[in-house]
mmCIF file of C-alpha atoms and ligand atoms in Angstrom:
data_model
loop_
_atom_site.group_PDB
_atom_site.id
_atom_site.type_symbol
_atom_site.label_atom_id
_atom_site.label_comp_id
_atom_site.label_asym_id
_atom_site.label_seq_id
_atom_site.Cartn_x
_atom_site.Cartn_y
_atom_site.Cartn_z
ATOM 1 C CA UNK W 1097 0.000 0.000 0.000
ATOM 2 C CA UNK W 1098 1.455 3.586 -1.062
ATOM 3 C CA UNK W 1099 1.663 5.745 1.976
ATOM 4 C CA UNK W 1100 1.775 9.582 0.687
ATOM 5 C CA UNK W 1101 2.242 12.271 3.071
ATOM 6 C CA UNK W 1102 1.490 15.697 2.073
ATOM 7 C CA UNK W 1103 4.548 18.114 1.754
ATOM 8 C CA UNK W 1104 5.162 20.820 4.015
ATOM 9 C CA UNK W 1105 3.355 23.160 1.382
ATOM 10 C CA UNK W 1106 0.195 21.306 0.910
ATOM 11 C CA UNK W 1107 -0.257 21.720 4.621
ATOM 12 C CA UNK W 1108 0.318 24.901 4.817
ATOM 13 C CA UNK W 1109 -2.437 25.560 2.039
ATOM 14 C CA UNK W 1110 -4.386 24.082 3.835
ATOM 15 C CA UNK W 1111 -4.155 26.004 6.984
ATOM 16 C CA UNK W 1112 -4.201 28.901 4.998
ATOM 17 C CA UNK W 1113 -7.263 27.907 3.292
ATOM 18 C CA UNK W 1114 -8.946 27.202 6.091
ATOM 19 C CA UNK W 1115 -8.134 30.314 7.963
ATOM 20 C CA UNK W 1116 -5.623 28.420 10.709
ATOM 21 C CA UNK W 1117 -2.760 30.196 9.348
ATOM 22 C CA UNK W 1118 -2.523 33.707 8.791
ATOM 23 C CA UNK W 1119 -0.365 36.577 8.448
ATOM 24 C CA UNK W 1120 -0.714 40.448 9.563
ATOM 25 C CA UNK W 1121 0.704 42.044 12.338
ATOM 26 C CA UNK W 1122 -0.274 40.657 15.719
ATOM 27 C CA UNK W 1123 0.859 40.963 19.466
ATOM 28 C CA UNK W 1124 0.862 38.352 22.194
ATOM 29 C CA UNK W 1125 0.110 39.028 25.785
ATOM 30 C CA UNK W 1126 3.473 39.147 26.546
ATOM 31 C CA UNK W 1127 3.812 41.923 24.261
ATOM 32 C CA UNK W 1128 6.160 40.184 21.294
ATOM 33 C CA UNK W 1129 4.887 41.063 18.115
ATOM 34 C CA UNK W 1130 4.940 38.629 15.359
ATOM 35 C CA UNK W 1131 3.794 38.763 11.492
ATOM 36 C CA UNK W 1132 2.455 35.257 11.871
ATOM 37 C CA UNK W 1133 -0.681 33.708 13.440
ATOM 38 C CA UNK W 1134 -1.783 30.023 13.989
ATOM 39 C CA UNK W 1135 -5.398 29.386 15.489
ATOM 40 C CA UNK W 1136 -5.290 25.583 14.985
ATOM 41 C CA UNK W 1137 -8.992 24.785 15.644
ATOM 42 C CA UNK W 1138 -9.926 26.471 12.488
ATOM 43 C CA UNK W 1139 -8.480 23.593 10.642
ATOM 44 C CA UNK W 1140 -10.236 20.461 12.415
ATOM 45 C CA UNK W 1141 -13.334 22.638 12.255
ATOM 46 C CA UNK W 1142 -13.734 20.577 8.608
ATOM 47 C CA UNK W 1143 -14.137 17.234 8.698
ATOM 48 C CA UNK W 1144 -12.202 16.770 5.502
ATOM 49 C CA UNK W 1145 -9.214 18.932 6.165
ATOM 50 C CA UNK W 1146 -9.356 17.342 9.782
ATOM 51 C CA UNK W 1147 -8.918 13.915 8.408
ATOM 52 C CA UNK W 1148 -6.555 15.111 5.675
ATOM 53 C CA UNK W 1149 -4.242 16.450 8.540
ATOM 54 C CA UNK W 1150 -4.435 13.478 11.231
ATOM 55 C CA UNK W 1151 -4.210 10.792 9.151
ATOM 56 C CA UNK W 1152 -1.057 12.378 7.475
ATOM 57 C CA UNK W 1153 0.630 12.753 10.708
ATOM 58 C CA UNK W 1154 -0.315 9.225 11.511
ATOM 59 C CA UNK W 1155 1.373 8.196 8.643
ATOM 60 C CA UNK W 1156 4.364 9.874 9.649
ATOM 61 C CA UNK W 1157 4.212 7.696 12.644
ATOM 62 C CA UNK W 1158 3.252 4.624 11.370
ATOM 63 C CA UNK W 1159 6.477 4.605 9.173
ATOM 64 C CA UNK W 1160 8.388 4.031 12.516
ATOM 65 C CA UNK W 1161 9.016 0.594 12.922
ATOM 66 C CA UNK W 1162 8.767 1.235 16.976
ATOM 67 C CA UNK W 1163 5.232 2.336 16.615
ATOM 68 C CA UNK W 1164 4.159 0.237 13.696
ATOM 69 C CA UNK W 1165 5.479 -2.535 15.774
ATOM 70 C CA UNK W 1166 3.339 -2.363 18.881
ATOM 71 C CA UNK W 1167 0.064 -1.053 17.465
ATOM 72 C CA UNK W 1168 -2.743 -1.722 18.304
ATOM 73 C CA UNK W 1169 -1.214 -1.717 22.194
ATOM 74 C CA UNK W 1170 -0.297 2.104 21.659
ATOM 75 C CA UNK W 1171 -1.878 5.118 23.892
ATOM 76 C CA UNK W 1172 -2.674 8.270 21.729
ATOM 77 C CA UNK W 1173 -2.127 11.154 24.171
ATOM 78 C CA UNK W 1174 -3.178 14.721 23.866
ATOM 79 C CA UNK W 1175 -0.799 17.070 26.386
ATOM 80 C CA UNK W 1176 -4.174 19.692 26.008
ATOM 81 C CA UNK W 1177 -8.068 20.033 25.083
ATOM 82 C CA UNK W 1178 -6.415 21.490 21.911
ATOM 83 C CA UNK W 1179 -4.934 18.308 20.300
ATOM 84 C CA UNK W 1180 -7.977 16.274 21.128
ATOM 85 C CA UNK W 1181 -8.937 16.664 17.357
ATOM 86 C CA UNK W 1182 -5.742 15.361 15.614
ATOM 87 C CA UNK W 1183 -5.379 12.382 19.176
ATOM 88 C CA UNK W 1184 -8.518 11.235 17.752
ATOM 89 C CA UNK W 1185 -7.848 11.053 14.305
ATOM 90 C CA UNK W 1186 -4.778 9.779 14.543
ATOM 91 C CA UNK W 1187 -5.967 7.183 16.954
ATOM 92 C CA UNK W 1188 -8.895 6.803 14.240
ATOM 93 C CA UNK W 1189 -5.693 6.216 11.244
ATOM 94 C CA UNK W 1190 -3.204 3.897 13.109
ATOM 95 C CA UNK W 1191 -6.532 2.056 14.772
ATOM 96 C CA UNK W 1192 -4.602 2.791 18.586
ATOM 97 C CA UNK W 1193 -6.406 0.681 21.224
ATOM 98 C CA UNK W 1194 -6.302 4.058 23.783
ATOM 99 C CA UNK W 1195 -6.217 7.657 23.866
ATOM 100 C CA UNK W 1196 -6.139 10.265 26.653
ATOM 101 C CA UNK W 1197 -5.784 13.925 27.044
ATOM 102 C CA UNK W 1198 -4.441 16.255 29.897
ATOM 103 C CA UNK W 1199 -5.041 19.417 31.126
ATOM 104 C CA UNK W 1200 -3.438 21.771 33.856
ATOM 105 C CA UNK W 1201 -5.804 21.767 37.049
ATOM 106 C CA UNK W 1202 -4.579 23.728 39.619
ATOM 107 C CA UNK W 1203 -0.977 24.762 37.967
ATOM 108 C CA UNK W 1204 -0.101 20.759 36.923
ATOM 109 C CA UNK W 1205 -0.478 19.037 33.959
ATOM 110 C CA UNK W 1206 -3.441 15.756 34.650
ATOM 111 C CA UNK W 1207 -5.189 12.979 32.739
ATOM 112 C CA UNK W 1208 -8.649 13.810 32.572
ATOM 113 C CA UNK W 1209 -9.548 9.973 32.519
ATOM 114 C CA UNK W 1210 -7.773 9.677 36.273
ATOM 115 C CA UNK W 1211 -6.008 6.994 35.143
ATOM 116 C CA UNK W 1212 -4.185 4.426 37.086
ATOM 117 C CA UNK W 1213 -0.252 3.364 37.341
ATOM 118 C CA UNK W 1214 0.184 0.657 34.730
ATOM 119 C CA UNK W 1215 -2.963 1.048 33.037
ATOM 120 C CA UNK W 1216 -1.179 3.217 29.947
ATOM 121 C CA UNK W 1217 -0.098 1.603 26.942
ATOM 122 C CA UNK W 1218 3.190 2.920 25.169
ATOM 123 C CA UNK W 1219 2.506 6.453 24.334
ATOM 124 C CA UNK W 1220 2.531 8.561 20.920
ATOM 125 C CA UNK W 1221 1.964 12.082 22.149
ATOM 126 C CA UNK W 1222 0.159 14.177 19.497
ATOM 127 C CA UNK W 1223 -0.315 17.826 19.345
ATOM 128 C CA UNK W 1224 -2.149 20.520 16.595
ATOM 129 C CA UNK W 1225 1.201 22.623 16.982
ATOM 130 C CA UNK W 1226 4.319 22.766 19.327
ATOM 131 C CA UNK W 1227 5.656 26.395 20.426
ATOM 132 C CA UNK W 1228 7.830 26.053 23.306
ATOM 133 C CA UNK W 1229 7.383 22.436 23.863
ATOM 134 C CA UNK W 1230 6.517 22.981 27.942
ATOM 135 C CA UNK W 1231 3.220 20.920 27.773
ATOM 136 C CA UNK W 1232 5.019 18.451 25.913
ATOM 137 C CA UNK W 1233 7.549 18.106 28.656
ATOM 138 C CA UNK W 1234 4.970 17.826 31.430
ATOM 139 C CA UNK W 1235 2.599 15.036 29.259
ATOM 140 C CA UNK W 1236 6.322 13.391 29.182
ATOM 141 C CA UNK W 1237 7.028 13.261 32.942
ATOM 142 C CA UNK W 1238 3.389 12.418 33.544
ATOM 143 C CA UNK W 1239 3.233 9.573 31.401
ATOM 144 C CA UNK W 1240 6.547 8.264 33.247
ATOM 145 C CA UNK W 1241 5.117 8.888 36.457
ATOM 146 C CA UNK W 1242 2.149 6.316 35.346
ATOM 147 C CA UNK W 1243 5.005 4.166 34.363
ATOM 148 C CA UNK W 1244 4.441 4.316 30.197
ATOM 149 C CA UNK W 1245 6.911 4.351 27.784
ATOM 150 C CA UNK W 1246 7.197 7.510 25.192
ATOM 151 C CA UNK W 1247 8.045 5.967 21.742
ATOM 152 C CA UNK W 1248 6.513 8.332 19.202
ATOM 153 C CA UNK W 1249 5.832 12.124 19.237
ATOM 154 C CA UNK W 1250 4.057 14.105 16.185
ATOM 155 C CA UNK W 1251 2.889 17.437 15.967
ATOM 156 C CA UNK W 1252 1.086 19.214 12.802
ATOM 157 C CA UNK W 1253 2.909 22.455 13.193
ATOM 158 C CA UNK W 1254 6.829 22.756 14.657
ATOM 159 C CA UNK W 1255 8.194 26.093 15.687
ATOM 160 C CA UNK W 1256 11.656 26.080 14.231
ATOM 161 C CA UNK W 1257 12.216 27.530 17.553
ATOM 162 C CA UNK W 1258 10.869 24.450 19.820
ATOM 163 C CA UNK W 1259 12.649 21.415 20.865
ATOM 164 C CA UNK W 1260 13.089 18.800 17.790
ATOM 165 C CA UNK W 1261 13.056 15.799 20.201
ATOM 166 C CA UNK W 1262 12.237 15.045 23.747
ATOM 167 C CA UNK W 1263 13.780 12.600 25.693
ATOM 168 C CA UNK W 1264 15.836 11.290 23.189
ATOM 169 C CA UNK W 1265 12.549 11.149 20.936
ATOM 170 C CA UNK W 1266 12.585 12.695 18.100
ATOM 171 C CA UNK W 1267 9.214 15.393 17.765
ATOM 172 C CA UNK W 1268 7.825 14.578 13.931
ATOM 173 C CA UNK W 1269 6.056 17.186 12.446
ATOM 174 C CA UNK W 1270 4.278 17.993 8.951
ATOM 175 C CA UNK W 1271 5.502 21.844 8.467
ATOM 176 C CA UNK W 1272 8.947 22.782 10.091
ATOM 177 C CA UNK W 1273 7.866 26.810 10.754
ATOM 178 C CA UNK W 1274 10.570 29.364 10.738
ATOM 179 C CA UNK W 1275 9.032 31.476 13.311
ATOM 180 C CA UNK W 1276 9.750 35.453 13.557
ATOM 181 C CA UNK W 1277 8.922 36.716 16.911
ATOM 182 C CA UNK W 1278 10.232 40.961 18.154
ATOM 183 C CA UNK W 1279 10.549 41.764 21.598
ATOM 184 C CA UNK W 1280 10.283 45.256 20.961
ATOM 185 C CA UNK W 1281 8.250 47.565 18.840
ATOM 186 C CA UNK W 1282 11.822 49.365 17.682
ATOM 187 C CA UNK W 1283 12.662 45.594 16.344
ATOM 188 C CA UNK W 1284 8.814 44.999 14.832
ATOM 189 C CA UNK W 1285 9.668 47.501 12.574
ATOM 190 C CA UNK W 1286 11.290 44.964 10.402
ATOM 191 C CA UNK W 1287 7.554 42.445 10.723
ATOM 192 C CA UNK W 1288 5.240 45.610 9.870
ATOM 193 C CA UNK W 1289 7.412 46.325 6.301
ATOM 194 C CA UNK W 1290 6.991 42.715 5.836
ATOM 195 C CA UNK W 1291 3.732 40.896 5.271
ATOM 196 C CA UNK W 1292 2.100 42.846 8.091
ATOM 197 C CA UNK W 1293 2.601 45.929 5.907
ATOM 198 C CA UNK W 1294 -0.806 47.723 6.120
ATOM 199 C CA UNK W 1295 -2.200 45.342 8.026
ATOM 200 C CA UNK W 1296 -4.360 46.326 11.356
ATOM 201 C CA UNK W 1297 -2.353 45.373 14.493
ATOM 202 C CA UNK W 1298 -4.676 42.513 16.566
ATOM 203 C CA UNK W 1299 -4.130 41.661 19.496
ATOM 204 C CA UNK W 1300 -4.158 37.480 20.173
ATOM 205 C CA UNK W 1301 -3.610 34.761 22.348
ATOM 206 C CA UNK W 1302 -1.264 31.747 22.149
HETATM 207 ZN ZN1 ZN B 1448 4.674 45.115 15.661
#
């Protein structure tokens, strides 16, 4: 069976198509300004791009012989409500016996599903896009504090500027983005010339 996953410029067509991916001139709460903007969501909102986008990342996965090996007896684990979308399709794809998603209550990172020590299968950890890679490294310590393996990590989107493995893991991703963030408005000058030329500054969240 021919296995084809997209290129990193058919995704990106996609997100741009489906309004996930956009650029302009916005500013974070922190106060960095950026020409870029990802709002993830806006992807899996369509059940065809949705699929389209899991079931290449799954793919991605499934062509390492440490996952292909042990599936179906593989965990599909979210680090946050936002890559419960692309756990379940890719759980969906590679036909993963579990899945489970975490959450920060009360400052840590927790299974929703209260699961018990020894109860979690190996773990691929799937995300809709990795920035710093923090909840990535918490959903790592708590699956080893349940006493599960890591052997596969996939993300759709990569900062450029994130970790590129985890553990001795390495994170796979669909689109590799060369991210362009300015501490400063003095250094934004260079972003609002760019694509953000013209554009109306908004204001976002990560
Ligand atoms: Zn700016």
């Amino acid at each position: 069976m021919v296995q084809l996953v997209p290129s990193q410029d058919q995704v990106m067509d996609i997100l741009t198509r489906t309004g996930a991916f956009r650029q302009g001139h916005f500013v974070y709460p922190n106060g960095q300004h950026t020409p870029h903007y990802f709002q993830m969501p806006l992807a899996f909102r369509y059940y065809d791009t949705a699929k389209v986008l899991a079931v290449a990342l799954s793919r991605l996965m499934r062509k390492d012989s440490d996952i292909a090996s042990r599936l179906p007896k593989v965990a599909i684990i979210s680090p946050s409500p936002g890559g419960i979308p692309v756990a379940f399709g890719v759980r969906e794809a590679l036909t993963a016996e579990q899945i489970y998603w975490a959450e920060r209550e009360e400052g840590k990172r927790m299974f929703r599903q209260y699961v018990n020590q020894g109860e979690v299968n190996p773990c691929v950890i799937v995300d809709d896009i990795l920035r710093s890679g923090n909840a990535l490294r918490e959903t790592v310590a708590l699956v080893s504090e349940l006493g599960a393996n890591v052997i596969g990590c996939g993300t759709i989107v990569r900062f450029t500027s994130a970790p590129s493995e985890i553990d001795g893991v390495e994170i796979k991703s669909l689109v590799n983005f060369e991210t362009k963030f300015y501490d400063t408005e003095e250094e934004c000058r260079e972003c609002s010339e760019g694509e953000g030329k013209d554009a109306p500054t908004e204001h976002v969240r990560f």
